[in-house]
PDB file of C-alpha atoms in Angstrom:
ATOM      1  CA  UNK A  82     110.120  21.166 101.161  1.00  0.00           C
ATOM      2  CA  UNK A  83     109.284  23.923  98.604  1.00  0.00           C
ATOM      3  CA  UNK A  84     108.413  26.130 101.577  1.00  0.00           C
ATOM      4  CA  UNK A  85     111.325  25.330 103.417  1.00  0.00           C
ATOM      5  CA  UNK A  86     113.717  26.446 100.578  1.00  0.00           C
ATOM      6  CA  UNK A  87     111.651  29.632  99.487  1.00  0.00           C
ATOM      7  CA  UNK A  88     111.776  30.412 103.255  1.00  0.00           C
ATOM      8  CA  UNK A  89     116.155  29.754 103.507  1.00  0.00           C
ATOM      9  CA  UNK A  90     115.842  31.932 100.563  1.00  0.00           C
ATOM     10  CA  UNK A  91     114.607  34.821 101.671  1.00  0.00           C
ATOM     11  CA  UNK A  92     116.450  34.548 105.173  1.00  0.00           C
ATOM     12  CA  UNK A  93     119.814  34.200 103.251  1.00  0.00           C
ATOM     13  CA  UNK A  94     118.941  37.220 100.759  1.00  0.00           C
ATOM     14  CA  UNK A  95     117.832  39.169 103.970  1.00  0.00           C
ATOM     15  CA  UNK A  96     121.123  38.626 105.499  1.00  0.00           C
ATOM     16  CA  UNK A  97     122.846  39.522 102.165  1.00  0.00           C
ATOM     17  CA  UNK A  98     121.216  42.875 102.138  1.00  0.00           C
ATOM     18  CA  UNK A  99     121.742  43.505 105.378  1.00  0.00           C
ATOM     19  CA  UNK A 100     125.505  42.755 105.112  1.00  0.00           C
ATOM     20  CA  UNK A 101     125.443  45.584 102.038  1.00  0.00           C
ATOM     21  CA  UNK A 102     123.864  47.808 103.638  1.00  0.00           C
ATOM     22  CA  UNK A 103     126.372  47.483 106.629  1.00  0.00           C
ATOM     23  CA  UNK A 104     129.290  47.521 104.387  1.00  0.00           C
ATOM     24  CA  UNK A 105     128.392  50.514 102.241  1.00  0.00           C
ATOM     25  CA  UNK A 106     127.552  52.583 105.200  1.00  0.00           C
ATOM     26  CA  UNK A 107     131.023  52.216 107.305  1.00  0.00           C
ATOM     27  CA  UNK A 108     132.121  52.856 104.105  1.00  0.00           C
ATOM     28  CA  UNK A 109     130.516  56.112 103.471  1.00  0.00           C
ATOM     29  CA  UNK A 110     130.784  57.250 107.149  1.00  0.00           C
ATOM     30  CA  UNK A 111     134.936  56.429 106.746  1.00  0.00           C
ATOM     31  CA  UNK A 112     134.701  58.937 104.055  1.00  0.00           C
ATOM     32  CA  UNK A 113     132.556  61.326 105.622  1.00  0.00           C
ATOM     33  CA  UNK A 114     133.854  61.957 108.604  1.00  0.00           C
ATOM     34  CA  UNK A 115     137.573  61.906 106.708  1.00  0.00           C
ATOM     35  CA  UNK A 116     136.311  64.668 104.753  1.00  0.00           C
ATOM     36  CA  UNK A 117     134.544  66.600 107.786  1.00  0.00           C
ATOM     37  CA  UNK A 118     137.825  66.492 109.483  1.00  0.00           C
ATOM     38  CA  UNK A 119     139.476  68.230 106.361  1.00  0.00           C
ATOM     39  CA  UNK A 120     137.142  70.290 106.770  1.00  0.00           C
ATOM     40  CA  UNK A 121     137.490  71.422 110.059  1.00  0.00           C
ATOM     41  CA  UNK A 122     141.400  71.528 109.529  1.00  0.00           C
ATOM     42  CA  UNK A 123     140.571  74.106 106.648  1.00  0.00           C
ATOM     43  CA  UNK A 124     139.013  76.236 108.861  1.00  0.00           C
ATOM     44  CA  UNK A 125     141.259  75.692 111.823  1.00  0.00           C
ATOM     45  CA  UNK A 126     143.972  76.829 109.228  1.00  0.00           C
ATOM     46  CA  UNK A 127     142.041  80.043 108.204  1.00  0.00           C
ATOM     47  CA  UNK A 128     141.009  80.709 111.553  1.00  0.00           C
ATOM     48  CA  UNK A 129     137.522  81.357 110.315  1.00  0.00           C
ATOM     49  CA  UNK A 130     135.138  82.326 112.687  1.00  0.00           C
ATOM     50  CA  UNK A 131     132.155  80.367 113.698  1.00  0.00           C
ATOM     51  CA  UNK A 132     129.019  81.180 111.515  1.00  0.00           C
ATOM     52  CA  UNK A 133     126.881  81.731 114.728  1.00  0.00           C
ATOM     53  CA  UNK A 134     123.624  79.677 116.053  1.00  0.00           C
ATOM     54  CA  UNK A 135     121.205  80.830 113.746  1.00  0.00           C
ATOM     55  CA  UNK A 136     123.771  80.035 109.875  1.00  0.00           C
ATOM     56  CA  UNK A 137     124.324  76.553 111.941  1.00  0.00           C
ATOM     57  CA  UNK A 138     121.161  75.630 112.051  1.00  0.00           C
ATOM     58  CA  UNK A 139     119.681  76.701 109.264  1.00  0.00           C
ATOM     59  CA  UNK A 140     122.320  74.776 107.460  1.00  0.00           C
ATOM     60  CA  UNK A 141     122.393  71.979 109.141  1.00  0.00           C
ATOM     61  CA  UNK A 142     118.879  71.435 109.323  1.00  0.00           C
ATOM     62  CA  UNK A 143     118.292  72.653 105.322  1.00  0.00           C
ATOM     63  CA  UNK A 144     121.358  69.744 104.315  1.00  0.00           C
ATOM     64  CA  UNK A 145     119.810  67.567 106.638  1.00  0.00           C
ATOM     65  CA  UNK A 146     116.735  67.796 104.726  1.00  0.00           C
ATOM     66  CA  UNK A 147     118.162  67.855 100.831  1.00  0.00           C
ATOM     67  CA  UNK A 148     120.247  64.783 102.256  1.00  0.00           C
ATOM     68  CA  UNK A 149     117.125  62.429 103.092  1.00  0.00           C
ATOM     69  CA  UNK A 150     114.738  64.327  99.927  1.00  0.00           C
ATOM     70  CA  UNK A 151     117.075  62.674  97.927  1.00  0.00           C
ATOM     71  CA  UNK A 152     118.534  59.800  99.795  1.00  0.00           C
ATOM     72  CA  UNK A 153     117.658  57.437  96.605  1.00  0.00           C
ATOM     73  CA  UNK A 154     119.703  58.872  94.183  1.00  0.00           C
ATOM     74  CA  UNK A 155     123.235  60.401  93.276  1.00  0.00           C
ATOM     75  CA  UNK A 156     122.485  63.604  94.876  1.00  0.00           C
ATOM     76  CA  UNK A 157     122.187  62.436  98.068  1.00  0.00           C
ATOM     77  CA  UNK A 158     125.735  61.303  98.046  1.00  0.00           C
ATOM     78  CA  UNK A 159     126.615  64.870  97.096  1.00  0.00           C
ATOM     79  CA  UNK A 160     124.185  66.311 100.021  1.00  0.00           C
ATOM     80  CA  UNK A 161     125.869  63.818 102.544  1.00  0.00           C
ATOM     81  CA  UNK A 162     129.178  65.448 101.948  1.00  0.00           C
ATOM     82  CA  UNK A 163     127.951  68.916 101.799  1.00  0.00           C
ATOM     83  CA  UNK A 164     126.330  68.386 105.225  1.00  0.00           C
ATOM     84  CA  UNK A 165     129.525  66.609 106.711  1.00  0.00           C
ATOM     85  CA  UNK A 166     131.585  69.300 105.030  1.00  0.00           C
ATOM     86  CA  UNK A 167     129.720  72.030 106.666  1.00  0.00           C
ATOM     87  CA  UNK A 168     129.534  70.709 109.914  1.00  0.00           C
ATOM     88  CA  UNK A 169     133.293  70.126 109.821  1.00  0.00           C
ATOM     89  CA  UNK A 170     133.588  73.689 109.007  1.00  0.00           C
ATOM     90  CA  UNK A 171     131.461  74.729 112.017  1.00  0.00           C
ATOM     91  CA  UNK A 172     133.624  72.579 114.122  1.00  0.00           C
ATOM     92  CA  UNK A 173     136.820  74.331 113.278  1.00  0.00           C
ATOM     93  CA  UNK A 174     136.591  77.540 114.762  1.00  0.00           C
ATOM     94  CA  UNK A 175     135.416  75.409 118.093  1.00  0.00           C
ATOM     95  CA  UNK A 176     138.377  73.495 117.892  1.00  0.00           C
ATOM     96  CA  UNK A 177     140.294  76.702 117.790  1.00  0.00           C
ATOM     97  CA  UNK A 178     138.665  78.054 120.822  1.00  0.00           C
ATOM     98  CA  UNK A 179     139.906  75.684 122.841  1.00  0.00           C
ATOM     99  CA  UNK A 180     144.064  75.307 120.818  1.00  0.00           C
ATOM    100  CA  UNK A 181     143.660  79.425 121.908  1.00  0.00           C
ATOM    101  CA  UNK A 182     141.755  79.025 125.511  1.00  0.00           C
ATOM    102  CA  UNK A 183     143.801  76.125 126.984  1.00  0.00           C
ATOM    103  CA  UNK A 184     147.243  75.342 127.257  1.00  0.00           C
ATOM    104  CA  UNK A 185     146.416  71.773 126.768  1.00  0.00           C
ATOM    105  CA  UNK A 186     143.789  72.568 124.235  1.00  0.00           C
ATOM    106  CA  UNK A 187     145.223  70.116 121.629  1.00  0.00           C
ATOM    107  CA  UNK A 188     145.522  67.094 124.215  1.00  0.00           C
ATOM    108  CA  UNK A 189     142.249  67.863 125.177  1.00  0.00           C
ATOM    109  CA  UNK A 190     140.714  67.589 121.648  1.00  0.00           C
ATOM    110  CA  UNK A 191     143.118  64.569 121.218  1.00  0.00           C
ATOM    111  CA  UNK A 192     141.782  62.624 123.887  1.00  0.00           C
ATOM    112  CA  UNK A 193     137.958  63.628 123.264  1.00  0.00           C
ATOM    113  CA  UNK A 194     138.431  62.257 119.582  1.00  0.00           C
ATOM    114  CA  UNK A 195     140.572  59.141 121.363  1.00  0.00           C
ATOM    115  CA  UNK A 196     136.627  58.407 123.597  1.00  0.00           C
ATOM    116  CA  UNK A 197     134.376  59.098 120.911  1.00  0.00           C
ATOM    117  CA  UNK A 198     136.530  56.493 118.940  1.00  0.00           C
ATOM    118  CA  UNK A 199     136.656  53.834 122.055  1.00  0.00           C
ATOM    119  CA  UNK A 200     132.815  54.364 122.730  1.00  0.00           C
ATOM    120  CA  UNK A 201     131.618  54.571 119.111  1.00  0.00           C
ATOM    121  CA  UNK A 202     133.679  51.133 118.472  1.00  0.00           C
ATOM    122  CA  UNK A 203     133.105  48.951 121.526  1.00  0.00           C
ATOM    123  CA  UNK A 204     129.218  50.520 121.328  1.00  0.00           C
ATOM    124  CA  UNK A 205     129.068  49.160 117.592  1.00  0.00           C
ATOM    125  CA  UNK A 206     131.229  46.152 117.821  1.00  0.00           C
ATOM    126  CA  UNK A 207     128.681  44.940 121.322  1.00  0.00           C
ATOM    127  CA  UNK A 208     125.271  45.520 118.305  1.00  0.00           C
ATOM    128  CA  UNK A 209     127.061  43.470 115.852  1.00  0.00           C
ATOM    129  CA  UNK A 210     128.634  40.692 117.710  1.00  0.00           C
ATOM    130  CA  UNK A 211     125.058  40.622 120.410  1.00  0.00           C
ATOM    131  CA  UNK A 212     122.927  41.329 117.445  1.00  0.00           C
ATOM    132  CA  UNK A 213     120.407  42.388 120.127  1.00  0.00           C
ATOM    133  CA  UNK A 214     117.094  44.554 118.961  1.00  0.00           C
ATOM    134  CA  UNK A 215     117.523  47.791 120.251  1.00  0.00           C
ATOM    135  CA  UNK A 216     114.885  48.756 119.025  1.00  0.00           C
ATOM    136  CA  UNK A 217     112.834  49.396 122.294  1.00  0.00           C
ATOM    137  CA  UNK A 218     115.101  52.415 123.137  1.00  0.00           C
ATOM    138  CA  UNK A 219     113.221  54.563 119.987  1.00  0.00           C
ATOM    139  CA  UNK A 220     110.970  56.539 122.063  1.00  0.00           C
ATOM    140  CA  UNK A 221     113.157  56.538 125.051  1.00  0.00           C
ATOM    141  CA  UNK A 222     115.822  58.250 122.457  1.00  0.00           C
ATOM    142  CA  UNK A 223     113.590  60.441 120.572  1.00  0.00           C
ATOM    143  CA  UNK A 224     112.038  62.510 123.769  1.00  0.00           C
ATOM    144  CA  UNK A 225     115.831  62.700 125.644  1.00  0.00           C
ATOM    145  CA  UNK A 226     117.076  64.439 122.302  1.00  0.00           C
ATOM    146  CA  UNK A 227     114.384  66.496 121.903  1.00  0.00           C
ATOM    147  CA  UNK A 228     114.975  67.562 125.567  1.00  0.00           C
ATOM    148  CA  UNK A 229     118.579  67.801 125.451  1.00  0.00           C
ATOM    149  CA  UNK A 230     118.491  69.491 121.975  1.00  0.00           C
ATOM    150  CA  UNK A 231     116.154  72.850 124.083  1.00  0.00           C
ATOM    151  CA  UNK A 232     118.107  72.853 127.143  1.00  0.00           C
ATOM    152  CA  UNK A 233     120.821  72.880 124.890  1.00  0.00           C
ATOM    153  CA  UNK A 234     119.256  76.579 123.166  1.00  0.00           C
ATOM    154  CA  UNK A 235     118.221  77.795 126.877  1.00  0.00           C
ATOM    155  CA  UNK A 236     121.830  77.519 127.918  1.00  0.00           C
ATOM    156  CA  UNK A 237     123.051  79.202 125.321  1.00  0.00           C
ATOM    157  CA  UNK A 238     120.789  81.994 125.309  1.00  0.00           C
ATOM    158  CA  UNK A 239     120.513  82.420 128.912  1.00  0.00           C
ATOM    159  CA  UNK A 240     124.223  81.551 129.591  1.00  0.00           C
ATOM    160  CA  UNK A 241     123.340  79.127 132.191  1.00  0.00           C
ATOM    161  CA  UNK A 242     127.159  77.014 132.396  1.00  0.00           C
ATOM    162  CA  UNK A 243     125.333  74.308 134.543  1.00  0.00           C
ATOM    163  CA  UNK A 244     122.948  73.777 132.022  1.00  0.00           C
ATOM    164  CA  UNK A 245     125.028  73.443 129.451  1.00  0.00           C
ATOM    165  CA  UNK A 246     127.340  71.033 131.227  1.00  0.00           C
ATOM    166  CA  UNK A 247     124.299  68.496 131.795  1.00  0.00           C
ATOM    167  CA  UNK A 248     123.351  68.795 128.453  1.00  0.00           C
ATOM    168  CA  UNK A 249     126.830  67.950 127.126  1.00  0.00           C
ATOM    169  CA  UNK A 250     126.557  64.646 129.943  1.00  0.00           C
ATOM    170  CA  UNK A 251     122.867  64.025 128.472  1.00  0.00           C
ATOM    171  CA  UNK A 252     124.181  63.847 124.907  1.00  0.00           C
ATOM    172  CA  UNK A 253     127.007  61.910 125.882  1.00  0.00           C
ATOM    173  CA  UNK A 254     124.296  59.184 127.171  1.00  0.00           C
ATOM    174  CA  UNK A 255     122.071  60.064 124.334  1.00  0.00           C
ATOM    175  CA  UNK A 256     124.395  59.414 121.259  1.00  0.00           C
ATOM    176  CA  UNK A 257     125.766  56.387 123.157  1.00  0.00           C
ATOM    177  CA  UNK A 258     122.151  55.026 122.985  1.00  0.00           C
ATOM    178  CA  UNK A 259     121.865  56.665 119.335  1.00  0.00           C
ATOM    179  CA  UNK A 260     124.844  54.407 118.258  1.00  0.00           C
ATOM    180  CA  UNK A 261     123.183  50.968 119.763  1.00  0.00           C
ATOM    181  CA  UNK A 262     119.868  51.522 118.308  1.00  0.00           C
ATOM    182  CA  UNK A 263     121.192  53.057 115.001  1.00  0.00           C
ATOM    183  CA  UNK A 264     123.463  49.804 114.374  1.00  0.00           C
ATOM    184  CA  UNK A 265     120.603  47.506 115.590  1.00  0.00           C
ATOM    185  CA  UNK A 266     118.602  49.037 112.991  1.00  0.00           C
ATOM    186  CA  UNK A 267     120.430  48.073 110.737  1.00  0.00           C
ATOM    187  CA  UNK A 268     121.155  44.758 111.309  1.00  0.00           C
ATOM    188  CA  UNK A 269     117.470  43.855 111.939  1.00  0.00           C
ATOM    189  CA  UNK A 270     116.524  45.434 108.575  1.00  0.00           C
ATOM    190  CA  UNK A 271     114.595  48.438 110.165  1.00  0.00           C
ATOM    191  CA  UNK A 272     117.202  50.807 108.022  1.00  0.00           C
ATOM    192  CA  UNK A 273     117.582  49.943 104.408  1.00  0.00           C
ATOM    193  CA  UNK A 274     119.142  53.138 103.002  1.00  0.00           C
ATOM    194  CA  UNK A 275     123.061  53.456 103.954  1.00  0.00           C
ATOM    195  CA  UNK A 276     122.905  57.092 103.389  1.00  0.00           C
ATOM    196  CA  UNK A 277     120.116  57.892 105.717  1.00  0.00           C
ATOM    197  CA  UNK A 278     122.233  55.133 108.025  1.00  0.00           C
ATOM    198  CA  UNK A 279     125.490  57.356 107.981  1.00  0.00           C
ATOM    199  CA  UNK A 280     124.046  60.552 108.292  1.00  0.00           C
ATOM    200  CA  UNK A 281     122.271  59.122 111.389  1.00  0.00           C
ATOM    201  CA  UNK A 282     125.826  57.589 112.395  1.00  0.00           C
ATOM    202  CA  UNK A 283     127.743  60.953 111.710  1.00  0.00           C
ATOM    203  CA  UNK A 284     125.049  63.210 113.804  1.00  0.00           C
ATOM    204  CA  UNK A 285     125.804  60.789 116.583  1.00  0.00           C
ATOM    205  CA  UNK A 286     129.717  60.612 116.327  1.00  0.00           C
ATOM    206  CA  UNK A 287     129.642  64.561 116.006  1.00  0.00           C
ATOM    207  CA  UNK A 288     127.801  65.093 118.989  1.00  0.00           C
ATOM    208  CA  UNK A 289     129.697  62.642 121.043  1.00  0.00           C
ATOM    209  CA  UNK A 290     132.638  64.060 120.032  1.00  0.00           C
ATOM    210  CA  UNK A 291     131.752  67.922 120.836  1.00  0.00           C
ATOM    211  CA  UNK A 292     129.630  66.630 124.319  1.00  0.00           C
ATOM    212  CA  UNK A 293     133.154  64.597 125.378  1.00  0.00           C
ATOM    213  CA  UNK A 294     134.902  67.847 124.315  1.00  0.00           C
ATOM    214  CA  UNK A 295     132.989  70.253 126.594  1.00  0.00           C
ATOM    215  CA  UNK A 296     133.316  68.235 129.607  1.00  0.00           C
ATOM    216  CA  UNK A 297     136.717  67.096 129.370  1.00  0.00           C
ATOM    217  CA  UNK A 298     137.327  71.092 128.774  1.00  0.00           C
ATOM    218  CA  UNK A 299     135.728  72.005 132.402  1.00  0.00           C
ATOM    219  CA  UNK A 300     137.120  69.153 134.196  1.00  0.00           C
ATOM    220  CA  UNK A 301     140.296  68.695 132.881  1.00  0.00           C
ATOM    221  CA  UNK A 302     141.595  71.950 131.161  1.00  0.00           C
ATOM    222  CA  UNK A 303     144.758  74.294 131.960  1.00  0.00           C
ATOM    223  CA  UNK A 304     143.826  77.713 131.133  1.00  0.00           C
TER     224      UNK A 304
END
């Protein structure tokens, strides 16, 4: 009987952790990606011009790295927003581009921001409600990204426009599966930390968003 209670125990303070760690990461990625998009409205409103590949990376990948060094304490909060805050800086002269390049330029951003929403809530909502183990899909997701991420570079620095439209279809798939397995993690306990959680949740939403962008820009724009 002993073991049965120590056992409920431990389920029910499992759950109860899990249920935190849900809570406080839709709560920092609400934030985040709030202050991303003031972000990119900052620069949209300066008309800055886009730092280039090489600045990108090097911060995104150096924030990226400050954020998870020091994902257990205050500063990673502050590294969470100075990575969201610089890639919603990067995203404002993009967003620009497209204002400037197509006559429908702010329908199209409207409606790529209207799908990442629909996929990244039905996609999230499905993990929650299912409460399926995603888990399986780690590898799978891990070697497609890594793919993606190169043919991603070689289209850019080869100016292949074929390329880079399959890319921005891969990552479309990719950060779909991102968001299943990222929630399932989660839920089944596999990610404890909720900054590490939305960080993980952000890079997907971002990537969705700019992937849904780029196609919906060569299939449906009005120069």
């Amino acid at each position: 009987m002993m073991r049965l209670n120590t056992a409920s125990a431990r389920s029910e303070a499992g759950i109860l952790a899990t249920n935190k760690v849900l809570k406080n990461t839709y709560l920092l990625l609400s934030m985040t990606l709030l202050f991303s998009a003031a972000m990119a409205a900052v620069a949209m409103t300066l008309d800055l011009p886009h730092p280039g590949l090489i600045i990108t990376m090097v911060g995104y990948f150096g924030l990226l790295f400050l954020t998870t060094r020091f994902s257990n304490s205050v500063l990673g909060l502050v590294f969470v927003f100075a990575l969201t805050g610089f890639m919603g800086m990067t995203l404002g002269p993009i967003l620009n581009m497209y204002v400037h390049a197509f006559s429908n330029g702010h329908e199209l951003i409207l409606t790529a921001l209207g799908g990442t929403g629909v996929i990244f809530l039905g996609l999230s909502g499905y993990a929650l409600t299912t409460r399926k183990d995603f888990s399986f899909m780690a590898g799978f997701l891990m070697v497609g990204v890594l793919v993606a991420f190169f043919a991603g570079l070689a289209a850019i620095l080869f100016s292949v426009p074929a390329l880079s439209l399959a890319v921005s279809a891969m990552f479309v798939l990719l950060m779909s599966g991102m968001i299943l397995y990222q929630t399932s993690e989660i839920i089944h306990g596999g990610e404890t930390n909720y900054i590490l959680a939305t960080v993980s949740l952000y890079v997907s939403i971002y990537n969705l968003f700019t992937s849904l962008l780029q196609l919906l820009g060569v299939f449906g724009g009005n120069d």
